[in-house]
Tab-separated table of C-alpha atoms and ligand atoms in Angstrom:
chain	number	residue	atom	x	y	z
A	1	MET	CA	-74.762	-6.760	25.769
A	2	LYS	CA	-71.066	-7.632	25.347
A	3	ARG	CA	-69.479	-5.540	22.585
A	4	LYS	CA	-68.039	-7.348	19.604
A	5	LEU	CA	-64.263	-7.663	19.393
A	6	ARG	CA	-63.096	-5.190	16.741
A	7	ILE	CA	-60.585	-6.278	14.152
A	8	GLY	CA	-58.346	-4.120	11.981
A	9	LEU	CA	-57.536	-6.256	8.941
A	10	PHE	CA	-54.528	-5.821	6.660
A	11	GLY	CA	-54.957	-7.614	3.313
A	12	PHE	CA	-58.105	-8.639	1.484
A	13	GLY	CA	-56.773	-11.356	-0.796
A	14	CYS	CA	-57.412	-15.086	-0.614
A	15	VAL	CA	-57.090	-15.356	3.199
A	16	GLY	CA	-58.482	-11.892	4.044
A	17	GLN	CA	-61.633	-12.693	2.066
A	18	GLY	CA	-61.777	-16.115	3.753
A	19	LEU	CA	-61.764	-14.325	7.124
A	20	SER	CA	-64.573	-12.043	6.013
A	21	ASP	CA	-66.586	-15.079	4.801
A	22	ILE	CA	-66.273	-16.607	8.276
A	23	LEU	CA	-66.834	-13.473	10.388
A	24	ASP	CA	-69.286	-11.296	8.458
A	25	ARG	CA	-72.360	-12.898	10.036
A	26	PRO	CA	-74.704	-11.205	12.537
A	27	GLU	CA	-74.126	-13.892	15.186
A	28	SER	CA	-70.327	-13.546	15.090
A	29	SER	CA	-68.723	-12.057	18.188
A	30	LEU	CA	-65.853	-10.731	16.074
A	31	SER	CA	-66.263	-7.821	13.702
A	32	ILE	CA	-63.940	-6.662	10.916
A	33	GLU	CA	-64.135	-2.887	11.405
A	34	LYS	CA	-61.504	-1.582	8.994
A	35	ILE	CA	-59.557	-3.112	6.114
A	36	CYS	CA	-56.261	-1.844	4.718
A	37	VAL	CA	-55.235	-2.990	1.223
A	38	ARG	CA	-52.359	-2.078	-1.109
A	39	ASN	CA	-54.498	-0.759	-3.972
A	40	ARG	CA	-57.564	1.183	-2.829
A	41	GLU	CA	-58.677	1.710	-6.441
A	42	LYS	CA	-59.297	-2.002	-7.111
A	43	TYR	CA	-63.028	-2.766	-7.474
A	44	ARG	CA	-64.258	-4.558	-4.318
A	45	PRO	CA	-68.029	-4.741	-3.886
A	46	LEU	CA	-69.444	-3.921	-0.432
A	47	LEU	CA	-66.020	-3.087	0.939
A	48	ASN	CA	-65.718	0.657	0.446
A	49	GLU	CA	-67.257	1.762	3.734
A	50	ARG	CA	-64.687	-0.331	5.641
A	51	LEU	CA	-61.609	0.568	3.564
A	52	ALA	CA	-58.995	2.295	5.710
A	53	SER	CA	-57.470	5.482	4.320
A	54	SER	CA	-53.977	4.452	5.481
A	55	GLN	CA	-52.071	1.995	7.675
A	56	GLU	CA	-52.249	4.505	10.555
A	57	ASP	CA	-56.022	4.790	10.174
A	58	ILE	CA	-56.124	1.270	11.664
A	59	LEU	CA	-53.049	1.286	13.891
A	60	ASP	CA	-53.979	4.584	15.611
A	61	ASP	CA	-57.661	3.756	16.059
A	62	PRO	CA	-58.230	3.231	19.822
A	63	ASP	CA	-61.389	1.209	19.077
A	64	ILE	CA	-59.504	-1.513	17.175
A	65	ASP	CA	-58.819	-4.392	19.576
A	66	VAL	CA	-56.788	-6.814	17.407
A	67	ILE	CA	-54.700	-6.410	14.247
A	68	VAL	CA	-54.937	-9.266	11.751
A	69	GLU	CA	-52.111	-9.137	9.214
A	70	LEU	CA	-52.853	-11.145	6.044
A	71	ILE	CA	-50.747	-9.428	3.394
A	72	ASP	CA	-48.335	-10.890	0.861
A	73	ASP	CA	-45.490	-8.412	1.528
A	74	HIS	CA	-43.130	-9.681	4.244
A	75	VAL	CA	-41.305	-6.359	4.671
A	76	ALA	CA	-44.487	-4.323	5.158
A	77	ALA	CA	-45.860	-7.114	7.388
A	78	LEU	CA	-42.922	-6.757	9.800
A	79	ASP	CA	-43.449	-3.006	9.966
A	80	ILE	CA	-47.185	-3.430	10.677
A	81	THR	CA	-46.477	-6.055	13.365
A	82	ARG	CA	-43.848	-3.897	15.080
A	83	GLN	CA	-46.027	-0.796	15.044
A	84	ALA	CA	-49.121	-2.633	16.256
A	85	LEU	CA	-47.339	-4.331	19.180
A	86	SER	CA	-45.654	-1.085	20.196
A	87	ARG	CA	-49.114	0.580	20.274
A	88	GLY	CA	-50.375	-2.155	22.593
A	89	LYS	CA	-52.463	-4.055	20.029
A	90	PRO	CA	-52.350	-7.867	19.785
A	91	VAL	CA	-51.340	-9.151	16.334
A	92	VAL	CA	-52.435	-12.261	14.446
A	93	SER	CA	-50.422	-13.099	11.320
A	94	ALA	CA	-50.200	-15.792	8.633
A	95	ASN	CA	-46.931	-14.528	7.185
A	96	LYS	CA	-44.456	-17.396	7.613
A	97	ARG	CA	-41.796	-15.630	5.545
A	98	MET	CA	-41.906	-12.519	7.724
A	99	ILE	CA	-41.955	-14.505	10.976
A	100	ALA	CA	-39.327	-17.158	10.153
A	101	GLY	CA	-36.992	-14.531	8.667
A	102	ASN	CA	-37.224	-12.223	11.708
A	103	LEU	CA	-37.816	-14.579	14.604
A	104	ASP	CA	-35.017	-13.235	16.824
A	105	THR	CA	-36.291	-9.664	16.368
A	106	LEU	CA	-39.873	-10.735	16.991
A	107	LEU	CA	-38.878	-12.650	20.124
A	108	ASP	CA	-37.086	-9.550	21.458
A	109	LEU	CA	-40.141	-7.449	20.652
A	110	GLN	CA	-42.360	-9.854	22.559
A	111	ARG	CA	-40.038	-9.696	25.592
A	112	GLU	CA	-40.458	-5.884	25.553
A	113	GLN	CA	-44.201	-5.826	24.743
A	114	PRO	CA	-46.613	-8.033	26.672
A	115	HIS	CA	-49.193	-8.161	23.866
A	116	PRO	CA	-50.052	-11.420	22.090
A	117	PHE	CA	-48.444	-12.150	18.718
A	118	LEU	CA	-49.927	-15.376	17.308
A	119	TYR	CA	-49.358	-17.126	13.985
A	120	GLU	CA	-51.058	-20.524	13.836
A	121	ALA	CA	-52.245	-19.718	10.282
A	122	ALA	CA	-48.631	-19.439	9.111
A	123	CYS	CA	-48.053	-23.211	9.367
A	124	CYS	CA	-50.216	-25.854	7.702
A	125	ALA	CA	-53.322	-23.606	7.546
A	126	SER	CA	-56.106	-25.483	9.347
A	127	ILE	CA	-53.913	-27.839	11.419
A	128	PRO	CA	-53.471	-26.559	14.997
A	129	ILE	CA	-49.826	-27.548	15.151
A	130	ILE	CA	-47.941	-24.563	16.604
A	131	ARG	CA	-49.914	-24.372	19.822
A	132	THR	CA	-49.750	-28.167	20.116
A	133	LEU	CA	-45.964	-28.218	19.780
A	134	GLU	CA	-45.613	-25.201	22.074
A	135	HIS	CA	-47.738	-26.456	24.958
A	136	TYR	CA	-48.493	-30.153	24.718
A	137	TYR	CA	-44.969	-31.460	24.307
A	138	GLY	CA	-42.321	-30.745	26.938
A	139	PRO	CA	-38.736	-29.642	26.242
A	140	SER	CA	-37.215	-33.058	25.495
A	141	GLU	CA	-40.331	-34.915	24.418
A	142	ILE	CA	-39.916	-34.612	20.667
A	143	SER	CA	-37.234	-36.513	18.776
A	144	GLY	CA	-38.310	-35.393	15.304
A	145	ILE	CA	-40.967	-33.788	13.159
A	146	GLU	CA	-41.629	-34.515	9.521
A	147	GLY	CA	-44.369	-33.127	7.392
A	148	ILE	CA	-45.943	-32.207	4.114
A	149	VAL	CA	-46.366	-28.512	4.834
A	150	ASN	CA	-46.897	-26.995	1.371
A	151	GLY	CA	-50.255	-27.538	-0.319
A	152	THR	CA	-49.168	-26.326	-3.781
A	153	THR	CA	-46.339	-28.812	-4.248
A	154	ASN	CA	-48.370	-31.619	-2.715
A	155	TYR	CA	-51.186	-30.914	-5.190
A	156	ILE	CA	-48.706	-30.945	-8.120
A	157	LEU	CA	-47.035	-34.189	-6.998
A	158	THR	CA	-50.409	-35.843	-6.394
A	159	ARG	CA	-51.601	-34.947	-9.906
A	160	MET	CA	-48.295	-36.097	-11.456
A	161	VAL	CA	-48.651	-39.474	-9.753
A	162	ARG	CA	-52.430	-39.947	-10.121
A	163	ASN	CA	-52.985	-38.425	-13.599
A	164	ASP	CA	-49.570	-39.237	-15.096
A	165	LEU	CA	-49.002	-35.518	-15.806
A	166	SER	CA	-45.687	-33.796	-16.493
A	167	PHE	CA	-44.541	-31.264	-13.892
A	168	HIS	CA	-45.535	-28.355	-16.167
A	169	ASP	CA	-49.031	-29.730	-16.856
A	170	ALA	CA	-49.588	-30.439	-13.154
A	171	LEU	CA	-48.427	-26.895	-12.297
A	172	LYS	CA	-50.860	-25.439	-14.871
A	173	LEU	CA	-53.669	-27.515	-13.359
A	174	ALA	CA	-52.731	-26.271	-9.868
A	175	GLN	CA	-52.789	-22.666	-11.109
A	176	SER	CA	-56.154	-23.057	-12.870
A	177	ASN	CA	-57.659	-24.623	-9.706
A	178	GLY	CA	-56.333	-21.836	-7.457
A	179	PHE	CA	-53.739	-24.001	-5.683
A	180	ALA	CA	-50.682	-22.213	-7.111
A	181	GLU	CA	-49.876	-18.537	-7.584
A	182	SER	CA	-48.939	-17.079	-10.981
A	183	ASP	CA	-45.355	-16.880	-9.618
A	184	PRO	CA	-45.137	-20.202	-7.766
A	185	SER	CA	-41.356	-20.127	-7.191
A	186	MET	CA	-41.489	-19.790	-3.378
A	187	ASP	CA	-43.577	-22.968	-3.232
A	188	ILE	CA	-41.854	-24.950	-6.004
A	189	GLU	CA	-38.337	-24.213	-4.723
A	190	ALA	CA	-39.422	-25.172	-1.182
A	191	PHE	CA	-38.796	-21.772	0.436
A	192	ASP	CA	-42.362	-21.670	1.762
A	193	ALA	CA	-41.927	-25.143	3.293
A	194	LYS	CA	-38.585	-24.091	4.782
A	195	PHE	CA	-40.114	-21.031	6.505
A	196	LYS	CA	-42.795	-23.277	8.018
A	197	LEU	CA	-40.224	-25.880	9.082
A	198	CYS	CA	-38.221	-23.188	10.890
A	199	LEU	CA	-41.328	-22.139	12.844
A	200	LEU	CA	-42.229	-25.739	13.665
A	201	ALA	CA	-38.651	-26.397	14.845
A	202	THR	CA	-38.733	-23.351	17.128
A	203	HIS	CA	-41.904	-24.524	18.845
A	204	ALA	CA	-40.866	-28.208	18.915
A	205	PHE	CA	-37.232	-27.883	20.013
A	206	GLY	CA	-36.784	-24.278	21.205
A	207	VAL	CA	-34.219	-23.554	18.491
A	208	VAL	CA	-34.377	-20.382	16.407
A	209	VAL	CA	-33.156	-22.075	13.258
A	210	PRO	CA	-31.096	-19.863	10.930
A	211	VAL	CA	-33.311	-19.785	7.807
A	212	ASP	CA	-30.428	-19.309	5.366
A	213	LYS	CA	-28.595	-22.383	6.712
A	214	VAL	CA	-31.536	-24.774	6.225
A	215	PHE	CA	-31.334	-26.781	2.994
A	216	ASN	CA	-34.379	-26.372	0.739
A	217	TYR	CA	-34.605	-28.276	-2.525
A	218	GLY	CA	-37.866	-28.246	-4.446
A	219	ILE	CA	-39.629	-30.171	-7.170
A	220	GLY	CA	-38.977	-27.908	-10.217
A	221	SER	CA	-36.742	-30.471	-11.957
A	222	ILE	CA	-38.775	-33.627	-11.227
A	223	SER	CA	-39.623	-35.764	-14.271
A	224	LYS	CA	-41.890	-38.717	-14.975
A	225	LYS	CA	-38.759	-40.909	-14.887
A	226	ASP	CA	-38.232	-40.053	-11.223
A	227	ILE	CA	-41.842	-40.880	-10.395
A	228	ALA	CA	-41.482	-44.193	-12.282
A	229	TRP	CA	-38.283	-44.958	-10.327
A	230	ALA	CA	-40.080	-44.228	-7.046
A	231	HIS	CA	-42.932	-46.548	-8.088
A	232	SER	CA	-40.509	-49.301	-9.061
A	233	SER	CA	-39.137	-49.173	-5.519
A	234	GLY	CA	-42.677	-49.285	-4.073
A	235	CYS	CA	-42.793	-45.592	-3.107
A	236	THR	CA	-44.574	-42.358	-3.929
A	237	VAL	CA	-42.954	-38.887	-4.038
A	238	LYS	CA	-43.652	-36.130	-1.510
A	239	LEU	CA	-41.956	-32.860	-0.592
A	240	VAL	CA	-41.029	-33.482	3.046
A	241	ALA	CA	-39.863	-30.967	5.650
A	242	ARG	CA	-37.982	-32.673	8.430
A	243	ALA	CA	-36.228	-31.676	11.657
A	244	THR	CA	-34.498	-34.367	13.694
A	245	ARG	CA	-32.958	-34.177	17.132
A	246	ASN	CA	-29.967	-36.358	17.789
A	247	GLY	CA	-28.794	-35.758	21.371
A	248	ASP	CA	-27.648	-32.151	21.537
A	249	GLN	CA	-27.764	-31.669	17.750
A	250	LEU	CA	-30.696	-30.630	15.537
A	251	SER	CA	-30.729	-31.003	11.754
A	252	ALA	CA	-33.412	-29.706	9.402
A	253	ALA	CA	-34.014	-29.804	5.650
A	254	VAL	CA	-36.756	-29.757	3.022
A	255	LEU	CA	-36.424	-31.956	-0.049
A	256	PRO	CA	-38.459	-34.414	-2.111
A	257	GLN	CA	-38.661	-37.823	-0.490
A	258	PHE	CA	-39.571	-41.282	-1.811
A	259	VAL	CA	-42.151	-42.369	0.755
A	260	PRO	CA	-43.220	-46.017	1.241
A	261	PRO	CA	-46.994	-46.738	1.127
A	262	HIS	CA	-47.318	-47.638	4.833
A	263	HIS	CA	-45.928	-44.234	5.890
A	264	PRO	CA	-48.668	-41.795	7.107
A	265	LEU	CA	-47.395	-39.036	4.784
A	266	ALA	CA	-47.972	-41.268	1.717
A	267	GLY	CA	-51.735	-40.799	2.143
A	268	VAL	CA	-51.609	-36.979	2.344
A	269	GLU	CA	-52.935	-35.873	-1.045
A	270	ASN	CA	-53.697	-32.738	-3.056
A	271	GLU	CA	-53.663	-29.471	-1.065
A	272	TYR	CA	-53.784	-31.293	2.280
A	273	ASN	CA	-50.918	-31.146	4.754
A	274	GLY	CA	-49.772	-33.687	7.343
A	275	VAL	CA	-47.340	-33.472	10.234
A	276	LEU	CA	-45.889	-36.423	12.097
A	277	VAL	CA	-44.440	-35.745	15.547
A	278	HIS	CA	-42.005	-38.419	16.736
A	279	THR	CA	-41.574	-38.904	20.450
A	280	PRO	CA	-39.220	-41.229	22.337
A	281	TYR	CA	-41.888	-42.846	24.553
A	282	SER	CA	-45.175	-42.689	22.641
A	283	ASP	CA	-44.067	-43.470	19.072
A	284	ALA	CA	-45.589	-40.866	16.726
A	285	GLN	CA	-48.687	-38.671	16.481
A	286	PHE	CA	-50.071	-37.657	13.112
A	287	PHE	CA	-51.887	-34.371	12.364
A	288	HIS	CA	-53.737	-33.998	9.062
A	289	GLY	CA	-55.872	-31.261	7.492
A	290	ARG	CA	-56.308	-28.672	4.749
A	291	GLY	CA	-52.997	-26.916	4.259
A	292	ALA	CA	-54.031	-23.991	2.059
A	293	GLY	CA	-56.965	-21.918	0.897
A	294	GLY	CA	-58.809	-18.858	2.133
A	295	ARG	CA	-61.227	-20.328	4.647
A	296	PRO	CA	-59.008	-23.126	6.090
A	297	THR	CA	-56.201	-20.600	6.673
A	298	ALA	CA	-58.600	-17.969	8.017
A	299	SER	CA	-60.067	-20.537	10.433
A	300	ALA	CA	-56.659	-20.704	12.167
A	301	ALA	CA	-56.584	-16.884	12.293
A	302	VAL	CA	-60.052	-16.910	13.918
A	303	ALA	CA	-58.781	-19.302	16.622
A	304	ASP	CA	-55.811	-16.968	17.205
A	305	ILE	CA	-58.031	-13.863	17.406
A	306	ALA	CA	-60.128	-15.538	20.108
A	307	ALA	CA	-56.957	-16.625	21.943
A	308	ALA	CA	-55.435	-13.145	21.675
A	309	ALA	CA	-58.634	-11.663	23.103
A	310	SER	CA	-58.099	-13.807	26.218
A	311	ARG	CA	-54.498	-12.508	26.365
A	312	TYR	CA	-53.059	-15.915	25.435
A	313	ARG	CA	-49.385	-15.724	24.373
A	314	TYR	CA	-46.864	-18.355	23.307
A	315	GLY	CA	-44.708	-19.085	26.356
A	316	TYR	CA	-41.530	-19.905	24.356
A	317	ASP	CA	-40.453	-22.023	27.343
A	318	LYS	CA	-38.272	-24.220	25.110
A	319	VAL	CA	-36.649	-21.166	23.490
A	320	ASN	CA	-35.936	-19.727	26.941
A	321	ALA	CA	-34.609	-23.038	28.349
A	322	LEU	CA	-30.866	-23.308	29.017
A	323	ALA	CA	-30.317	-26.713	27.369
A	324	LYS	CA	-31.215	-26.701	23.659
A	325	PRO	CA	-29.808	-28.609	20.720
A	326	ASP	CA	-27.364	-26.879	18.352
A	327	PHE	CA	-28.252	-26.646	14.683
A	328	THR	CA	-26.104	-28.739	12.340
A	329	ASN	CA	-26.004	-29.857	8.714
A	330	ASP	CA	-23.385	-32.501	9.508
A	331	VAL	CA	-25.717	-35.495	9.081
A	332	PHE	CA	-25.996	-38.213	6.442
A	333	LEU	CA	-28.977	-38.900	4.150
A	334	ARG	CA	-29.727	-41.667	1.685
A	335	VAL	CA	-30.527	-40.011	-1.648
A	336	TYR	CA	-31.408	-40.735	-5.263
A	337	CYS	CA	-29.804	-38.348	-7.773
A	338	ARG	CA	-30.822	-38.351	-11.468
A	339	TYR	CA	-28.616	-36.306	-13.780
A	340	GLY	CA	-27.771	-35.557	-17.418
A	341	ASP	CA	-24.118	-34.455	-17.301
A	342	THR	CA	-21.958	-37.504	-16.498
A	343	ASN	CA	-19.544	-35.301	-14.489
A	344	ILE	CA	-22.164	-34.862	-11.771
A	345	PRO	CA	-21.057	-37.841	-9.591
A	346	ARG	CA	-17.570	-36.286	-9.404
A	347	GLU	CA	-19.019	-32.906	-8.393
A	348	LEU	CA	-21.305	-34.418	-5.768
A	349	PRO	CA	-19.154	-36.747	-3.653
A	350	PHE	CA	-21.180	-39.559	-2.084
A	351	ASP	CA	-19.985	-41.103	1.161
A	352	THR	CA	-21.132	-44.541	-0.037
A	353	VAL	CA	-22.738	-45.550	-3.350
A	354	GLU	CA	-25.525	-48.136	-3.357
A	355	GLN	CA	-26.605	-48.135	-7.026
A	356	TYR	CA	-25.243	-46.559	-10.160
A	357	PHE	CA	-26.982	-46.619	-13.560
A	358	SER	CA	-26.109	-44.921	-16.821
A	359	ASP	CA	-27.340	-45.144	-20.398
A	360	ARG	CA	-27.788	-42.572	-23.145
A	361	GLN	CA	-31.066	-41.237	-21.741
A	362	TYR	CA	-30.986	-41.744	-18.017
A	363	ASN	CA	-28.294	-41.651	-15.354
A	364	TYR	CA	-28.786	-42.029	-11.661
A	365	ILE	CA	-26.881	-42.783	-8.520
A	366	THR	CA	-28.149	-43.697	-5.067
A	367	GLY	CA	-26.249	-43.728	-1.814
A	368	ARG	CA	-25.318	-41.917	1.371
A	369	ILE	CA	-24.308	-38.273	1.283
A	370	ASN	CA	-23.584	-35.622	3.891
A	371	LEU	CA	-26.236	-32.895	4.032
A	372	GLU	CA	-23.445	-30.287	4.189
A	373	THR	CA	-22.278	-31.530	0.749
A	374	LEU	CA	-25.728	-30.770	-0.686
A	375	VAL	CA	-25.915	-27.375	1.052
A	376	SER	CA	-22.610	-26.227	-0.432
A	377	SER	CA	-22.897	-27.811	-3.914
A	378	GLU	CA	-23.787	-25.942	-7.121
A	379	VAL	CA	-25.207	-29.235	-8.466
A	380	VAL	CA	-28.462	-28.570	-6.608
A	381	ARG	CA	-29.042	-25.557	-8.880
A	382	ASN	CA	-28.634	-27.630	-12.079
A	383	PRO	CA	-32.070	-27.943	-13.784
A	384	ASP	CA	-30.970	-31.252	-15.324
A	385	VAL	CA	-30.546	-32.844	-11.880
A	386	PHE	CA	-33.219	-34.177	-9.533
A	387	ILE	CA	-32.434	-35.230	-5.975
A	388	ALA	CA	-34.758	-36.985	-3.539
A	389	ALA	CA	-34.251	-38.503	-0.111
A	390	LEU	CA	-34.720	-42.272	0.188
A	391	PRO	CA	-36.231	-44.020	3.209
A	392	ALA	CA	-33.657	-44.904	5.872
A	393	ALA	CA	-32.131	-48.314	5.072
B	401	NAP	N1	-53.377	-18.428	0.424
B	401	NAP	C1	-53.130	-19.411	1.291
B	401	NAP	O1	-53.611	-20.540	1.153
B	401	NAP	C2	-52.262	-19.137	2.497
B	401	NAP	C3	-52.046	-20.167	3.430
B	401	NAP	C4	-51.273	-19.911	4.564
B	401	NAP	C5	-50.716	-18.662	4.749
B	401	NAP	N2	-50.914	-17.687	3.804
B	401	NAP	C6	-50.299	-16.382	4.059
B	401	NAP	O2	-51.340	-15.414	4.232
B	401	NAP	C7	-50.895	-14.148	3.760
B	401	NAP	C8	-51.896	-13.644	2.707
B	401	NAP	O3	-51.932	-14.570	1.637
B	401	NAP	P1	-53.030	-14.445	0.475
B	401	NAP	O4	-52.961	-15.731	-0.257
B	401	NAP	O5	-54.325	-14.008	1.051
B	401	NAP	O6	-52.396	-13.275	-0.417
B	401	NAP	P2	-53.072	-12.531	-1.649
B	401	NAP	O7	-54.287	-13.242	-2.107
B	401	NAP	O8	-51.979	-12.256	-2.623
B	401	NAP	O9	-53.557	-11.118	-1.019
B	401	NAP	C9	-52.639	-10.240	-0.473
B	401	NAP	C10	-53.375	-9.021	0.057
B	401	NAP	O10	-52.422	-8.184	0.726
B	401	NAP	C11	-52.689	-6.837	0.365
B	401	NAP	N3	-51.455	-6.066	0.595
B	401	NAP	C12	-50.207	-6.269	0.072
B	401	NAP	N4	-49.341	-5.374	0.579
B	401	NAP	C13	-50.046	-4.593	1.441
B	401	NAP	C14	-49.708	-3.490	2.276
B	401	NAP	N5	-48.467	-3.017	2.347
B	401	NAP	N6	-50.691	-2.939	3.031
B	401	NAP	C15	-51.963	-3.409	2.972
B	401	NAP	N7	-52.346	-4.448	2.190
B	401	NAP	C16	-51.397	-5.021	1.444
B	401	NAP	C17	-53.117	-6.926	-1.090
B	401	NAP	O11	-53.789	-5.741	-1.448
B	401	NAP	P3	-54.435	-5.568	-2.930
B	401	NAP	O12	-55.656	-6.444	-2.900
B	401	NAP	O13	-54.760	-4.125	-3.025
B	401	NAP	O14	-53.388	-6.043	-3.899
B	401	NAP	C18	-54.025	-8.159	-1.023
B	401	NAP	O15	-55.325	-7.785	-0.623
B	401	NAP	C19	-49.477	-14.372	3.194
B	401	NAP	O16	-48.542	-14.073	4.201
B	401	NAP	C20	-49.449	-15.866	2.897
B	401	NAP	O17	-48.132	-16.411	2.945
B	401	NAP	C21	-51.669	-17.890	2.693
């Protein structure tokens, strides 16, 4: 009888437990042999016999075939990944922060070590988007990607729109339903979406996008007034991650967007994610599925474990190609900007103004602005300001 593939698991939180729910069945061909957690003293029924005594207990075990890294510490995750690959063990990870922040290092490591390092679960949970971008689309076949890639913010925006909730009430609802962490800042401020966008851009365009240069602007300052304004212009509000190729230039940013009802992303609700891949010759393809949660995320890890067992690796053909676009923030966007302090329009120079409104309670301006202006402006850190992208005119 064929022996089961043996997994050494790091992390037994939301996704680690989701993996155990999927794999701990007699008919499964994959077996979680050892589990390493941060706090061994925490009460975990039925887990004790599999708890590893240390990181090395898993990494040095010759009977462990694949390392699955599902921890919430990006620094420790990089260390585990490095050590596992250098010991000849394939690694499956869901840690978008660790991967996006260290992609150059991880690419070098993969050139030195021939062992698979796969991370489908790091982007859009259940949607098989990384392998699709990597292998289905050729080097110049994608002109842009845009997506709702963060389930927490999409849940909050959906509840604000559907239930007429304030941001704070919608956030509380997300937390009580398990769709937002107690410290939701990485999601709310769009860092999580930015990490995912960087990974998607690497596999779509071959560009290792510098994470700190990509503009991320979240939904923490959104108000009911902004949602009402979006409705009055026939739109809904979504947090959209977008990377666009224009000849030999690539721009990327994450910010709220007023989305018209006919747009595929308008129908992506709650914790679901959606990614639209634009191509020059076949219009666009739309991928939709659960973007968060233990089992949906773990299902992508299961697919990666099976792929790693057959020695599948990302080819990074686009990354290794000679002709690749250069990253730039020198592009123009149409935006809506609501503000309290009437000095804001002077501090945030628009290239062209389309609408300007001001009364004692509500001021806003719409128009065209250079993305570089947003990247370098302090205005984006003002809690009394909300900025959203408008559909192209
Ligand atoms: N939750 C989602 O929907 C989702 C979706 C996509 C991707 N992800 C990614 O999946 C990963 C796990 O997320 P999660 O939601 O499952 O996190 P979580 O519920 O907070 O659980 C984190 C787990 O990591 C363990 N841990 C932390 N540092 C460790 C270390 N140095 N060594 C061993 N174990 C350590 C913790 O141990 P203790 O239990 O002892 O504290 C805990 O079991 C993260 O990278 C996250 O970004 C999550």
